[in-house]
PDB file of C-alpha atoms in Angstrom:
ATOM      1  CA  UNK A 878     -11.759 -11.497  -4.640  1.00  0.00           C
ATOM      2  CA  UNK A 879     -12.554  -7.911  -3.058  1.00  0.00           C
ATOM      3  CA  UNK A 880      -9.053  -7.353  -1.423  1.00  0.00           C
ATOM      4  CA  UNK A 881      -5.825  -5.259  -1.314  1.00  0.00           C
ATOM      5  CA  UNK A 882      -3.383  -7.658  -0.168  1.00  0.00           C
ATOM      6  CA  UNK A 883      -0.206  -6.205   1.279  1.00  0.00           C
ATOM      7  CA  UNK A 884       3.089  -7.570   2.578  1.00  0.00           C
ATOM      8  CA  UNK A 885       4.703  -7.774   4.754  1.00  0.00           C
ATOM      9  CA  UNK A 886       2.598  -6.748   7.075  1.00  0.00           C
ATOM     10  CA  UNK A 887       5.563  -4.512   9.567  1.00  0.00           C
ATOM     11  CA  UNK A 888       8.941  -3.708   8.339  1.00  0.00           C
ATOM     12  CA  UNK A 889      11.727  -2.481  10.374  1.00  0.00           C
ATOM     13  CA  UNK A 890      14.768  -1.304   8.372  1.00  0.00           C
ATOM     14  CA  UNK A 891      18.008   0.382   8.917  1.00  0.00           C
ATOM     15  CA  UNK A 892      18.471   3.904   7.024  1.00  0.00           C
ATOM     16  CA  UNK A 893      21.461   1.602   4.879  1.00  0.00           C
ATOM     17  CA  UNK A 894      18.937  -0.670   3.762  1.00  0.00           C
ATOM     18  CA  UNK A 895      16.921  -1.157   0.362  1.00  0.00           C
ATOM     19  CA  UNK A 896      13.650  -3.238   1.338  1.00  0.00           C
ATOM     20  CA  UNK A 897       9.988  -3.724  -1.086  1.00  0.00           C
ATOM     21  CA  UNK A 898       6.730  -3.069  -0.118  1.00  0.00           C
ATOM     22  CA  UNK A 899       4.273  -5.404  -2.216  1.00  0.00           C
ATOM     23  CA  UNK A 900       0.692  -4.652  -3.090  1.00  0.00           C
ATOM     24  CA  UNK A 901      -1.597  -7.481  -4.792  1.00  0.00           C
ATOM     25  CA  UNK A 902      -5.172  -6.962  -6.175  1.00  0.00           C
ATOM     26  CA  UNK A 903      -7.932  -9.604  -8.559  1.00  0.00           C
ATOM     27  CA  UNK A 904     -10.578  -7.436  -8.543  1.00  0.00           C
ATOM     28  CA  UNK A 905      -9.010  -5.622 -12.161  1.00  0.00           C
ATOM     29  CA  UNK A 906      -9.364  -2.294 -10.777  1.00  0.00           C
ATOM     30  CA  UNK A 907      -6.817   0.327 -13.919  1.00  0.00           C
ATOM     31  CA  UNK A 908      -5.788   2.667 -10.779  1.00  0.00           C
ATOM     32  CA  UNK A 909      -3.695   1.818  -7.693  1.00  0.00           C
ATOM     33  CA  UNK A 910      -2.020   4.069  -5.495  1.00  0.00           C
ATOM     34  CA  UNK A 911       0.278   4.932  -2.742  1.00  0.00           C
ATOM     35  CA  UNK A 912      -0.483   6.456   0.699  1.00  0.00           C
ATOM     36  CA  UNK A 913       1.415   7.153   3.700  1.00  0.00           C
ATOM     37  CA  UNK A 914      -0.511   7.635   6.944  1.00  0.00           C
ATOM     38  CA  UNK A 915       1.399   8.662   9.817  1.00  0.00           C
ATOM     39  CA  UNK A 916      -0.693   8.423  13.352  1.00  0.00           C
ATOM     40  CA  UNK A 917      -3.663   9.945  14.095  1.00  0.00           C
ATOM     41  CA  UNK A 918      -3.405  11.923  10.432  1.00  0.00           C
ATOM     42  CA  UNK A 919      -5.312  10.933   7.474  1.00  0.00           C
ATOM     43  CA  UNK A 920      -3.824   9.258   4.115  1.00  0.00           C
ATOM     44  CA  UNK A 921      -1.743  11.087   2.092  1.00  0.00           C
ATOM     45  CA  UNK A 922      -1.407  10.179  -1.185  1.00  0.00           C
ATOM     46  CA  UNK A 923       2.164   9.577  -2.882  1.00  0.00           C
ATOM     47  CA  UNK A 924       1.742   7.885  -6.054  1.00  0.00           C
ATOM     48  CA  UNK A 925      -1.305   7.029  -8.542  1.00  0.00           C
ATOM     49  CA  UNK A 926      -0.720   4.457 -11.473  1.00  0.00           C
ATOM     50  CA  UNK A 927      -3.526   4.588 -13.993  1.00  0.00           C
ATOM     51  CA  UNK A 928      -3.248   1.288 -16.460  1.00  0.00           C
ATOM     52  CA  UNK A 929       0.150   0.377 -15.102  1.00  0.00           C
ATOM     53  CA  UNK A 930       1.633   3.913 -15.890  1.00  0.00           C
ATOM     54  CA  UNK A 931       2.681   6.347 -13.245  1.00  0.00           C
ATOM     55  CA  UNK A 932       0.102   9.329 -13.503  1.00  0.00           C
ATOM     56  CA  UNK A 933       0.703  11.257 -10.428  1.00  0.00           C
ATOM     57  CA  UNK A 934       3.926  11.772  -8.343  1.00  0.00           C
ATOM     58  CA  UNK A 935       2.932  13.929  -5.042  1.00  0.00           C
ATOM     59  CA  UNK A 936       6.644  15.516  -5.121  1.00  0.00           C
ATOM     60  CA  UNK A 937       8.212  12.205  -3.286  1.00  0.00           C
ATOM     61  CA  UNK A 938      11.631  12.173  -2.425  1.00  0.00           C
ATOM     62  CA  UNK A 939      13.306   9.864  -4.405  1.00  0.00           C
ATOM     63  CA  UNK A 940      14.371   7.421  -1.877  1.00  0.00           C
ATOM     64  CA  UNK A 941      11.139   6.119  -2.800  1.00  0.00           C
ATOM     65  CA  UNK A 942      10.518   4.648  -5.884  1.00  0.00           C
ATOM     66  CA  UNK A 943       7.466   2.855  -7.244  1.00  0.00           C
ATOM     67  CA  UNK A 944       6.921   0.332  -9.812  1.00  0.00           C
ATOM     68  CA  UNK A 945       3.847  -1.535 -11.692  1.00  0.00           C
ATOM     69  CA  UNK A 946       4.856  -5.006 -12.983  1.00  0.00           C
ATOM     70  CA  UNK A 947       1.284  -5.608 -13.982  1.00  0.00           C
ATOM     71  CA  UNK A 948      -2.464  -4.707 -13.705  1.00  0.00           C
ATOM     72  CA  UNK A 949      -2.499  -7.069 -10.357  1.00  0.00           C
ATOM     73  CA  UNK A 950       0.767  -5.445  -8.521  1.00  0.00           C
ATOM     74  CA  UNK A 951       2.545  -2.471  -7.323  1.00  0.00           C
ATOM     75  CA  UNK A 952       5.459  -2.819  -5.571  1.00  0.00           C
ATOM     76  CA  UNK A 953       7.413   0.731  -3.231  1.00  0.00           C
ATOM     77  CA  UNK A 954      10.899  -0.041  -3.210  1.00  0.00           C
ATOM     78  CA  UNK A 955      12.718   1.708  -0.137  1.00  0.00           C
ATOM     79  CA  UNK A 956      16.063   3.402  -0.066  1.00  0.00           C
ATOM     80  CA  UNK A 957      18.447   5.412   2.245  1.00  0.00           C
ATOM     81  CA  UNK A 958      14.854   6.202   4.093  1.00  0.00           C
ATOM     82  CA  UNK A 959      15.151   8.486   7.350  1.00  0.00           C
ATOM     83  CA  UNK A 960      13.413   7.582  10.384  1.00  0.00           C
ATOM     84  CA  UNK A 961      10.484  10.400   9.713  1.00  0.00           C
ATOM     85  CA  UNK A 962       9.509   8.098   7.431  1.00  0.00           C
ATOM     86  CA  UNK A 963       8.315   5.859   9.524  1.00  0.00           C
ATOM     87  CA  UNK A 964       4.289   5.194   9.165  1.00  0.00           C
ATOM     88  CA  UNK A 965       1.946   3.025   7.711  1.00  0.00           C
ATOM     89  CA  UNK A 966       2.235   2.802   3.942  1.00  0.00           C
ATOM     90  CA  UNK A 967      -1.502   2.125   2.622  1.00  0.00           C
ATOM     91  CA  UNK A 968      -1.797   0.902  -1.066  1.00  0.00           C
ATOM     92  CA  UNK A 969      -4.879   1.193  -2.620  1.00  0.00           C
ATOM     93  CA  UNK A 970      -6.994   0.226  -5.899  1.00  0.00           C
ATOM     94  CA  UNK A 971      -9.612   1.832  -7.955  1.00  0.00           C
ATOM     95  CA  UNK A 972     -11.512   1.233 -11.207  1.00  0.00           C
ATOM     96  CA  UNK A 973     -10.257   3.880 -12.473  1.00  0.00           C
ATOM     97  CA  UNK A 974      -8.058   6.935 -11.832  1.00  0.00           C
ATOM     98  CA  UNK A 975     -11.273   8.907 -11.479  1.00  0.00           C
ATOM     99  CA  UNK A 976     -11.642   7.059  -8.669  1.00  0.00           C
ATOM    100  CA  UNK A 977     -15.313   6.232  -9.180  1.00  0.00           C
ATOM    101  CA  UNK A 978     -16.669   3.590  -7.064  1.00  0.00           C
ATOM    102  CA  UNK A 979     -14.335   4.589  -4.064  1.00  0.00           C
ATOM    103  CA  UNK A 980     -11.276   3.193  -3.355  1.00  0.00           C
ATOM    104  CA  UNK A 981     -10.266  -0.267  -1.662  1.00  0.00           C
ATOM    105  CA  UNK A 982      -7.894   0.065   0.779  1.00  0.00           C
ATOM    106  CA  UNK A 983      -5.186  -2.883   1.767  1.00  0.00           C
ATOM    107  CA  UNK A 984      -4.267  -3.076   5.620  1.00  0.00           C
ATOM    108  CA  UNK A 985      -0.800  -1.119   4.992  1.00  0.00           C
ATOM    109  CA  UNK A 986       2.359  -2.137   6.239  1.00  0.00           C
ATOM    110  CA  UNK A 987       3.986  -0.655   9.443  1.00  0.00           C
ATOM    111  CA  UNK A 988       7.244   0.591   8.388  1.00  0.00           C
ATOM    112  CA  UNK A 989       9.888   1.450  11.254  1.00  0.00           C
ATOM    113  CA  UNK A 990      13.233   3.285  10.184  1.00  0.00           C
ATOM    114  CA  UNK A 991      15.935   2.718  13.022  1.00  0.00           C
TER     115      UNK A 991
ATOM    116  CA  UNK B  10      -6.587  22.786  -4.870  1.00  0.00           C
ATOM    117  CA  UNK B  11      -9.666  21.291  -2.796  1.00  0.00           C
ATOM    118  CA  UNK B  12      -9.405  21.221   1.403  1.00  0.00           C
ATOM    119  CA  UNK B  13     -11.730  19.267   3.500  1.00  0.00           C
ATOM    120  CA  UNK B  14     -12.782  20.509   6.802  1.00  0.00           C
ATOM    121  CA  UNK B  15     -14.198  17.810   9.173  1.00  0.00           C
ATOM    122  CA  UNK B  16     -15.541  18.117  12.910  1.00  0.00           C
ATOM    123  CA  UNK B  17     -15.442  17.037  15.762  1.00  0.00           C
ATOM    124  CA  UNK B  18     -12.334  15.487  16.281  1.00  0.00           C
ATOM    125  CA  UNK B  19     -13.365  12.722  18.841  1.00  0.00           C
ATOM    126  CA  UNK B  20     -16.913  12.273  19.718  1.00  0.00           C
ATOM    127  CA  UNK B  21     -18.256   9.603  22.587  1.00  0.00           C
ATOM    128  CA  UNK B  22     -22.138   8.553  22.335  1.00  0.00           C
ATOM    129  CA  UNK B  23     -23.786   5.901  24.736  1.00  0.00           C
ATOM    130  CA  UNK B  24     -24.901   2.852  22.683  1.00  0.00           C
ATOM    131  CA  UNK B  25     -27.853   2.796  21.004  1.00  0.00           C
ATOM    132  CA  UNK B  26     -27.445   6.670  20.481  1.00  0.00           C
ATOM    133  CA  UNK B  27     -26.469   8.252  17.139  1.00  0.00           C
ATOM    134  CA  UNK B  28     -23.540  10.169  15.877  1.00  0.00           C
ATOM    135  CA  UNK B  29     -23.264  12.731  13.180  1.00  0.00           C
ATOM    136  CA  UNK B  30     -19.676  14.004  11.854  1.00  0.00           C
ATOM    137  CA  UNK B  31     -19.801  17.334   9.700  1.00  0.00           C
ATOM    138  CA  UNK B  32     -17.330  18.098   7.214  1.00  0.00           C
ATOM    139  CA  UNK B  33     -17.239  21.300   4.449  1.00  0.00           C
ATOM    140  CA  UNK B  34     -15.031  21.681   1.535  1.00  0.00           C
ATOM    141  CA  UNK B  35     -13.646  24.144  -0.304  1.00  0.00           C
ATOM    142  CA  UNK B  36     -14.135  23.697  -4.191  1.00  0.00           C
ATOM    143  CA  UNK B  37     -17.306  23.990  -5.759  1.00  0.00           C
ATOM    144  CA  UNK B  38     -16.093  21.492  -8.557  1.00  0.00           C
ATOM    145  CA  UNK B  39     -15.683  18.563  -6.275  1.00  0.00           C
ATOM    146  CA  UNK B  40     -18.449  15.888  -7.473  1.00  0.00           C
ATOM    147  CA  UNK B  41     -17.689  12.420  -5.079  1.00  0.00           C
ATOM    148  CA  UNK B  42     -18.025  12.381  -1.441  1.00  0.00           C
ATOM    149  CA  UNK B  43     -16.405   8.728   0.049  1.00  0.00           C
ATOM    150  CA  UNK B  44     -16.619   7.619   3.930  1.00  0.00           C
ATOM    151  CA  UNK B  45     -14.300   5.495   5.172  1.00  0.00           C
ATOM    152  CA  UNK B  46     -14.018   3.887   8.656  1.00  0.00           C
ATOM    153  CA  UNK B  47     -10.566   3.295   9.514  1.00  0.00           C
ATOM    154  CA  UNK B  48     -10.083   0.444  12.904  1.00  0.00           C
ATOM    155  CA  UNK B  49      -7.021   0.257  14.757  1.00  0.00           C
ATOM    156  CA  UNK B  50      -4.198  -2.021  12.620  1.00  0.00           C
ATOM    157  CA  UNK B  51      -6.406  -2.041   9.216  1.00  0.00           C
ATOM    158  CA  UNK B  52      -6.574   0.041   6.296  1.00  0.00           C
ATOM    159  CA  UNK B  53      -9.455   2.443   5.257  1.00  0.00           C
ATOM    160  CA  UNK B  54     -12.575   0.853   4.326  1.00  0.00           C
ATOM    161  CA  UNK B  55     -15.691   2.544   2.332  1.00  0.00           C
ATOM    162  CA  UNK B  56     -18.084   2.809   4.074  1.00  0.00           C
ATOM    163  CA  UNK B  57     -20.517   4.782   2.145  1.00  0.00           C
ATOM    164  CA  UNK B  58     -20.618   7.702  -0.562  1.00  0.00           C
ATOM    165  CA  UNK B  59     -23.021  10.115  -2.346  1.00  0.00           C
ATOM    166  CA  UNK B  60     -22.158  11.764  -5.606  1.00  0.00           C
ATOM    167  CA  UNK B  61     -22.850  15.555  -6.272  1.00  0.00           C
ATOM    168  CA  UNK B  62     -26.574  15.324  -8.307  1.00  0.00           C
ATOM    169  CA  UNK B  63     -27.953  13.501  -5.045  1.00  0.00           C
ATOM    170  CA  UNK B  64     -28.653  14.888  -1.817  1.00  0.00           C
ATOM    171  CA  UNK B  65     -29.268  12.205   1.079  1.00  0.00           C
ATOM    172  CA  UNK B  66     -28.008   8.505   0.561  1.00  0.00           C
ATOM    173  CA  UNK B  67     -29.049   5.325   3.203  1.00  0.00           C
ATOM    174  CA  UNK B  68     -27.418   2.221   4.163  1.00  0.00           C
ATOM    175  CA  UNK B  69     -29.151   0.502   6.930  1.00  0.00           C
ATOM    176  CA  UNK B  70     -27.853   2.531   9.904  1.00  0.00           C
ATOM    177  CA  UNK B  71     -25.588   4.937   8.269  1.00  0.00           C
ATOM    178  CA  UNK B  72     -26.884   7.525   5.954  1.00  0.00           C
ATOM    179  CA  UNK B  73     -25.332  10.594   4.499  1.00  0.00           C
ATOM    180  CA  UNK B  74     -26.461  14.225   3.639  1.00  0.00           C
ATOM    181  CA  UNK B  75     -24.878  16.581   0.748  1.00  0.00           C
ATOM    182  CA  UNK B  76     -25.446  20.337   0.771  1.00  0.00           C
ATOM    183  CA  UNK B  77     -24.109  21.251  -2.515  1.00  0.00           C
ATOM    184  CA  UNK B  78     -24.961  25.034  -2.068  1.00  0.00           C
ATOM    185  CA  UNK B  79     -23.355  25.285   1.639  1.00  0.00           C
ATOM    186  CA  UNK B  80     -20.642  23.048   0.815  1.00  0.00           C
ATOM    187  CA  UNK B  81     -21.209  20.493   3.524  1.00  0.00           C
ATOM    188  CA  UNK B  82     -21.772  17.073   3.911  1.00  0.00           C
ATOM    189  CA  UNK B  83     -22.807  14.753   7.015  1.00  0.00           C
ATOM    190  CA  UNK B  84     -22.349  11.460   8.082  1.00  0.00           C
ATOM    191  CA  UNK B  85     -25.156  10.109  10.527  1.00  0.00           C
ATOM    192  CA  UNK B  86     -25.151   6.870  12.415  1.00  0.00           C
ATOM    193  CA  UNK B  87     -28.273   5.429  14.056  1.00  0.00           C
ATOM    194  CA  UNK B  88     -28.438   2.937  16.938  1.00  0.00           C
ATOM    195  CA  UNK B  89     -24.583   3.071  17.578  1.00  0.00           C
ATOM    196  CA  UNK B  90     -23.195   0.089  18.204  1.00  0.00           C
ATOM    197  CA  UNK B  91     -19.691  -1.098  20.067  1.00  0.00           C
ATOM    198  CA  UNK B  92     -18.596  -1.909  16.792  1.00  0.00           C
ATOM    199  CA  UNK B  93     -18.639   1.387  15.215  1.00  0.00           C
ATOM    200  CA  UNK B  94     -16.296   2.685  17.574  1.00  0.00           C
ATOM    201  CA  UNK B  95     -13.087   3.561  15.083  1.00  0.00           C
ATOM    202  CA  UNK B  96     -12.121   6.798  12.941  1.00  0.00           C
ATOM    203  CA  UNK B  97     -14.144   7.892  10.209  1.00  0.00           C
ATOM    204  CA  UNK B  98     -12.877   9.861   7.510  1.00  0.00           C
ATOM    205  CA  UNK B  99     -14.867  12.137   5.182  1.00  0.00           C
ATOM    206  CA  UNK B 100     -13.355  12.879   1.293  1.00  0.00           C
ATOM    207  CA  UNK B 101     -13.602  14.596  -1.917  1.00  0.00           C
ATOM    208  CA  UNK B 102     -12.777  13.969  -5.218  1.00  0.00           C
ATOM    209  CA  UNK B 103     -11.904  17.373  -7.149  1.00  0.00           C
ATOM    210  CA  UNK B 104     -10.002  17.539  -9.889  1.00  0.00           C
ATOM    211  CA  UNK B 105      -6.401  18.959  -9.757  1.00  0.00           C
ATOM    212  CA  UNK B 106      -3.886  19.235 -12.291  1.00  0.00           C
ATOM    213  CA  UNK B 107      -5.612  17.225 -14.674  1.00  0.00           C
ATOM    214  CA  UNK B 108      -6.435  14.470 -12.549  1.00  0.00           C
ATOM    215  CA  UNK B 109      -9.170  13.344 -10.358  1.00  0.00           C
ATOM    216  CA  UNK B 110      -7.983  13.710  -6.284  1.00  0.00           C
ATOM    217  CA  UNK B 111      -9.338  12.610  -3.399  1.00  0.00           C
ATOM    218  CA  UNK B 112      -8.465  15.110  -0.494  1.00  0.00           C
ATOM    219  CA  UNK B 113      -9.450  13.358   2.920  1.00  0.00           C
ATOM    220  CA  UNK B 114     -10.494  15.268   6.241  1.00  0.00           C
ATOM    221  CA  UNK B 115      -8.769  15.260   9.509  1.00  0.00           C
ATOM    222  CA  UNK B 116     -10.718  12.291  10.970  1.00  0.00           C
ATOM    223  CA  UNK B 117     -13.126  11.510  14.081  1.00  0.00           C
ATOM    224  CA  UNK B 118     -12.120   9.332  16.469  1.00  0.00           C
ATOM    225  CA  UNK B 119     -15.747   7.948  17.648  1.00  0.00           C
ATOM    226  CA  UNK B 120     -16.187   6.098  20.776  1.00  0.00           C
ATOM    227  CA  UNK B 121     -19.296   3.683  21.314  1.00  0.00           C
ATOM    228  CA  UNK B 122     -19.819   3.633  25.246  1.00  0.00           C
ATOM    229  CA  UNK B 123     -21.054  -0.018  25.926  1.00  0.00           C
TER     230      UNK B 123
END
Protein backbone atom coordinates (compact mmCIF):
# COMPACT_ATOMS: atom_id res chain seq x y z
CA UNK A 1 0.00 0.00 0.00
CA UNK A 2 1.63 3.42 -1.28
CA UNK A 3 -1.36 5.74 -0.30
CA UNK A 4 -2.62 8.65 1.88
CA UNK A 5 -6.13 7.90 2.22
CA UNK A 6 -8.34 10.79 3.25
CA UNK A 7 -12.00 11.26 4.13
CA UNK A 8 -14.31 12.52 3.43
CA UNK A 9 -13.43 13.62 0.45
CA UNK A 10 -15.59 17.53 0.64
CA UNK A 11 -16.97 18.85 3.79
CA UNK A 12 -19.30 21.66 4.10
CA UNK A 13 -19.87 22.87 7.68
CA UNK A 14 -21.56 25.62 9.48
CA UNK A 15 -19.16 28.00 11.66
CA UNK A 16 -21.40 26.19 14.90
CA UNK A 17 -20.24 22.95 13.92
CA UNK A 18 -17.40 20.48 15.23
CA UNK A 19 -16.63 18.01 12.19
CA UNK A 20 -13.11 15.38 11.73
CA UNK A 21 -10.95 15.23 9.03
CA UNK A 22 -9.39 11.57 8.84
CA UNK A 23 -6.04 10.65 7.38
CA UNK A 24 -5.05 6.78 6.93
CA UNK A 25 -1.58 5.46 5.84
CA UNK A 26 0.18 1.32 5.64
CA UNK A 27 3.15 2.27 4.24
CA UNK A 28 4.74 2.88 8.24
CA UNK A 29 6.02 6.15 7.35
CA UNK A 30 7.10 7.97 11.68
CA UNK A 31 6.04 11.57 10.18
CA UNK A 32 2.62 12.80 8.99
CA UNK A 33 1.51 16.17 8.61
CA UNK A 34 -1.01 18.79 8.01
CA UNK A 35 -1.37 21.22 5.06
CA UNK A 36 -3.82 23.67 4.01
CA UNK A 37 -3.80 24.74 0.36
CA UNK A 38 -6.02 27.42 -0.55
CA UNK A 39 -6.39 27.94 -4.61
CA UNK A 40 -3.88 28.54 -6.85
CA UNK A 41 -1.26 28.82 -3.62
CA UNK A 42 1.03 26.14 -2.64
CA UNK A 43 0.76 23.86 0.68
CA UNK A 44 1.21 25.30 3.76
CA UNK A 45 2.11 23.32 6.39
CA UNK A 46 0.11 23.32 9.86
CA UNK A 47 1.09 20.46 11.84
CA UNK A 48 4.01 17.70 11.77
CA UNK A 49 3.71 14.52 14.09
CA UNK A 50 6.99 12.67 14.30
CA UNK A 51 6.31 8.96 15.99
CA UNK A 52 2.78 9.88 16.94
CA UNK A 53 3.93 13.07 18.90
CA UNK A 54 3.15 16.56 17.80
CA UNK A 55 6.62 18.12 16.76
CA UNK A 56 5.68 21.21 14.99
CA UNK A 57 2.65 23.57 15.44
CA UNK A 58 2.85 26.41 12.53
CA UNK A 59 1.08 28.98 15.10
CA UNK A 60 -2.62 27.43 14.25
CA UNK A 61 -5.47 28.91 15.71
CA UNK A 62 -6.87 26.71 18.00
CA UNK A 63 -10.11 26.01 16.42
CA UNK A 64 -8.05 23.44 14.96
CA UNK A 65 -6.85 20.73 16.78
CA UNK A 66 -4.95 17.63 15.72
CA UNK A 67 -4.61 14.26 17.06
CA UNK A 68 -2.48 10.88 16.37
CA UNK A 69 -4.34 7.75 17.58
CA UNK A 70 -1.63 5.63 16.05
CA UNK A 71 1.34 5.24 13.62
CA UNK A 72 -1.48 4.58 10.72
CA UNK A 73 -3.85 7.80 11.53
CA UNK A 74 -4.17 11.41 12.07
CA UNK A 75 -7.26 12.81 12.49
CA UNK A 76 -7.96 17.43 12.32
CA UNK A 77 -10.83 17.96 14.38
CA UNK A 78 -12.72 21.30 13.35
CA UNK A 79 -14.25 23.90 15.58
CA UNK A 80 -16.03 27.34 15.52
CA UNK A 81 -13.99 27.55 11.95
CA UNK A 82 -14.62 30.91 9.89
CA UNK A 83 -15.34 30.78 6.36
CA UNK A 84 -11.50 31.92 5.39
CA UNK A 85 -10.88 28.71 6.27
CA UNK A 86 -12.20 27.25 3.64
CA UNK A 87 -9.52 25.18 1.33
CA UNK A 88 -8.27 21.96 0.74
CA UNK A 89 -6.75 20.35 3.80
CA UNK A 90 -3.81 17.98 2.42
CA UNK A 91 -2.43 15.35 4.94
CA UNK A 92 0.66 13.93 4.26
CA UNK A 93 3.26 11.06 5.36
CA UNK A 94 6.93 10.72 5.51
CA UNK A 95 9.56 8.25 6.77
CA UNK A 96 10.64 10.41 8.85
CA UNK A 97 10.34 14.01 10.10
CA UNK A 98 13.45 14.74 8.06
CA UNK A 99 11.39 14.19 5.43
CA UNK A 100 13.81 12.04 3.44
CA UNK A 101 12.38 10.19 0.64
CA UNK A 102 9.78 13.04 -0.10
CA UNK A 103 6.56 13.17 1.08
CA UNK A 104 3.25 11.26 -0.01
CA UNK A 105 0.55 13.32 -0.39
CA UNK A 106 -3.36 12.13 0.18
CA UNK A 107 -5.99 13.83 -2.25
CA UNK A 108 -7.13 16.41 0.63
CA UNK A 109 -10.49 17.12 1.51
CA UNK A 110 -12.44 20.22 0.22
CA UNK A 111 -13.59 21.95 3.21
CA UNK A 112 -16.42 24.73 2.75
CA UNK A 113 -17.32 26.99 5.88
CA UNK A 114 -20.90 28.57 5.30
CA UNK B 1 14.03 30.80 7.55
CA UNK B 2 14.42 29.33 3.85
CA UNK B 3 12.15 31.05 0.75
CA UNK B 4 11.77 29.46 -2.55
CA UNK B 5 11.54 31.49 -5.61
CA UNK B 6 10.00 29.68 -8.65
CA UNK B 7 9.28 31.00 -12.34
CA UNK B 8 7.26 31.27 -14.62
CA UNK B 9 4.02 31.21 -13.27
CA UNK B 10 2.08 29.54 -16.23
CA UNK B 11 3.93 28.32 -19.17
CA UNK B 12 2.11 26.76 -22.54
CA UNK B 13 4.44 24.46 -24.89
CA UNK B 14 3.07 22.62 -28.10
CA UNK B 15 3.30 18.82 -27.57
CA UNK B 16 6.17 17.10 -28.12
CA UNK B 17 8.12 20.32 -26.99
CA UNK B 18 9.88 20.64 -23.61
CA UNK B 19 9.41 22.74 -20.58
CA UNK B 20 11.84 23.93 -18.01
CA UNK B 21 10.61 25.68 -14.60
CA UNK B 22 13.45 27.60 -12.60
CA UNK B 23 13.31 28.08 -9.05
CA UNK B 24 16.24 29.71 -6.47
CA UNK B 25 16.30 29.60 -2.80
CA UNK B 26 17.48 31.42 -0.21
CA UNK B 27 19.49 29.30 2.43
CA UNK B 28 22.65 27.85 1.71
CA UNK B 29 21.88 25.00 4.32
CA UNK B 30 18.97 23.57 2.46
CA UNK B 31 20.14 19.88 1.34
CA UNK B 32 16.66 18.16 -0.46
CA UNK B 33 15.10 19.48 -3.48
CA UNK B 34 11.36 17.52 -4.07
CA UNK B 35 9.05 18.08 -7.34
CA UNK B 36 5.71 17.56 -7.11
CA UNK B 37 2.99 17.70 -9.83
CA UNK B 38 -0.17 18.70 -8.41
CA UNK B 39 -3.63 17.81 -11.08
CA UNK B 40 -6.79 19.44 -10.63
CA UNK B 41 -8.91 17.59 -7.49
CA UNK B 42 -5.70 15.45 -6.24
CA UNK B 43 -3.09 15.98 -3.83
CA UNK B 44 0.68 16.63 -4.53
CA UNK B 45 2.53 13.85 -5.95
CA UNK B 46 6.57 13.43 -6.14
CA UNK B 47 7.54 13.55 -8.94
CA UNK B 48 11.22 13.63 -8.73
CA UNK B 49 14.11 14.98 -6.34
CA UNK B 50 17.91 15.50 -6.17
CA UNK B 51 19.74 15.88 -2.91
CA UNK B 52 22.49 18.60 -2.37
CA UNK B 53 26.00 16.32 -3.14
CA UNK B 54 24.45 15.63 -6.74
CA UNK B 55 24.08 17.88 -9.50
CA UNK B 56 21.72 16.56 -12.45
CA UNK B 57 19.19 13.63 -11.71
CA UNK B 58 17.00 11.64 -14.79
CA UNK B 59 13.79 9.94 -14.89
CA UNK B 60 12.79 9.02 -18.32
CA UNK B 61 11.46 12.38 -19.57
CA UNK B 62 11.89 14.53 -16.60
CA UNK B 63 15.26 15.36 -15.30
CA UNK B 64 16.45 17.90 -12.84
CA UNK B 65 19.52 20.26 -12.44
CA UNK B 66 21.02 21.63 -8.93
CA UNK B 67 23.34 24.64 -8.85
CA UNK B 68 24.47 24.54 -5.37
CA UNK B 69 26.79 27.65 -5.78
CA UNK B 70 23.97 29.90 -7.62
CA UNK B 71 21.31 28.58 -5.56
CA UNK B 72 19.08 27.31 -8.32
CA UNK B 73 17.54 24.37 -9.39
CA UNK B 74 15.57 23.31 -12.71
CA UNK B 75 13.03 21.09 -13.65
CA UNK B 76 13.13 19.99 -17.45
CA UNK B 77 10.54 18.00 -19.30
CA UNK B 78 11.21 16.38 -22.69
CA UNK B 79 8.64 15.37 -25.32
CA UNK B 80 5.68 17.05 -23.40
CA UNK B 81 2.86 15.23 -23.38
CA UNK B 82 -1.13 16.16 -22.78
CA UNK B 83 -0.72 14.51 -19.67
CA UNK B 84 1.77 16.66 -18.08
CA UNK B 85 -0.37 19.51 -18.29
CA UNK B 86 -0.98 20.33 -14.26
CA UNK B 87 1.05 22.54 -11.61
CA UNK B 88 4.37 21.69 -10.62
CA UNK B 89 5.80 22.69 -7.51
CA UNK B 90 9.51 23.02 -6.67
CA UNK B 91 10.72 22.59 -2.63
CA UNK B 92 13.34 22.66 -0.09
CA UNK B 93 14.05 21.07 2.90
CA UNK B 94 16.12 23.48 5.34
CA UNK B 95 16.20 23.16 8.67
CA UNK B 96 14.32 25.63 10.98
CA UNK B 97 13.92 25.69 14.54
CA UNK B 98 15.28 22.43 15.06
CA UNK B 99 13.41 20.67 12.57
CA UNK B 100 13.69 19.68 9.04
CA UNK B 101 11.05 22.04 6.67
CA UNK B 102 10.04 21.81 3.46
CA UNK B 103 9.28 25.41 2.06
CA UNK B 104 7.41 24.97 -1.40
CA UNK B 105 7.51 27.58 -4.39
CA UNK B 106 4.69 29.48 -5.84
CA UNK B 107 3.83 26.89 -8.54
CA UNK B 108 3.61 26.67 -12.54
CA UNK B 109 0.62 26.12 -14.03
CA UNK B 110 1.90 24.20 -17.36
CA UNK B 111 -0.27 23.74 -20.28
CA UNK B 112 0.43 20.86 -22.92
CA UNK B 113 -1.15 22.23 -26.30
CA UNK B 114 -2.48 18.99 -28.03
Amino acid sequence: DTEVTQTPKHLVMGMTNKKSLKCEQHMGHRAMYWYKQKAKKPPELMFVYSYEKLSINESVPSRFSPECPNSSLLNLHLHALQPEDSALYLCASSQDKSGGGGYTFGSGTRLTVV
Amino acid sequence: GENVEQHPSTLSVQEGDSAVIKCTYSDSASNYFPWYKQELGKGPQLIIDIRSNVGEKKDQRIAVTLNKTAKHFSLHITETQPEDSAVYFCAARSYSGGYQKVTFGIGTKLQVIP
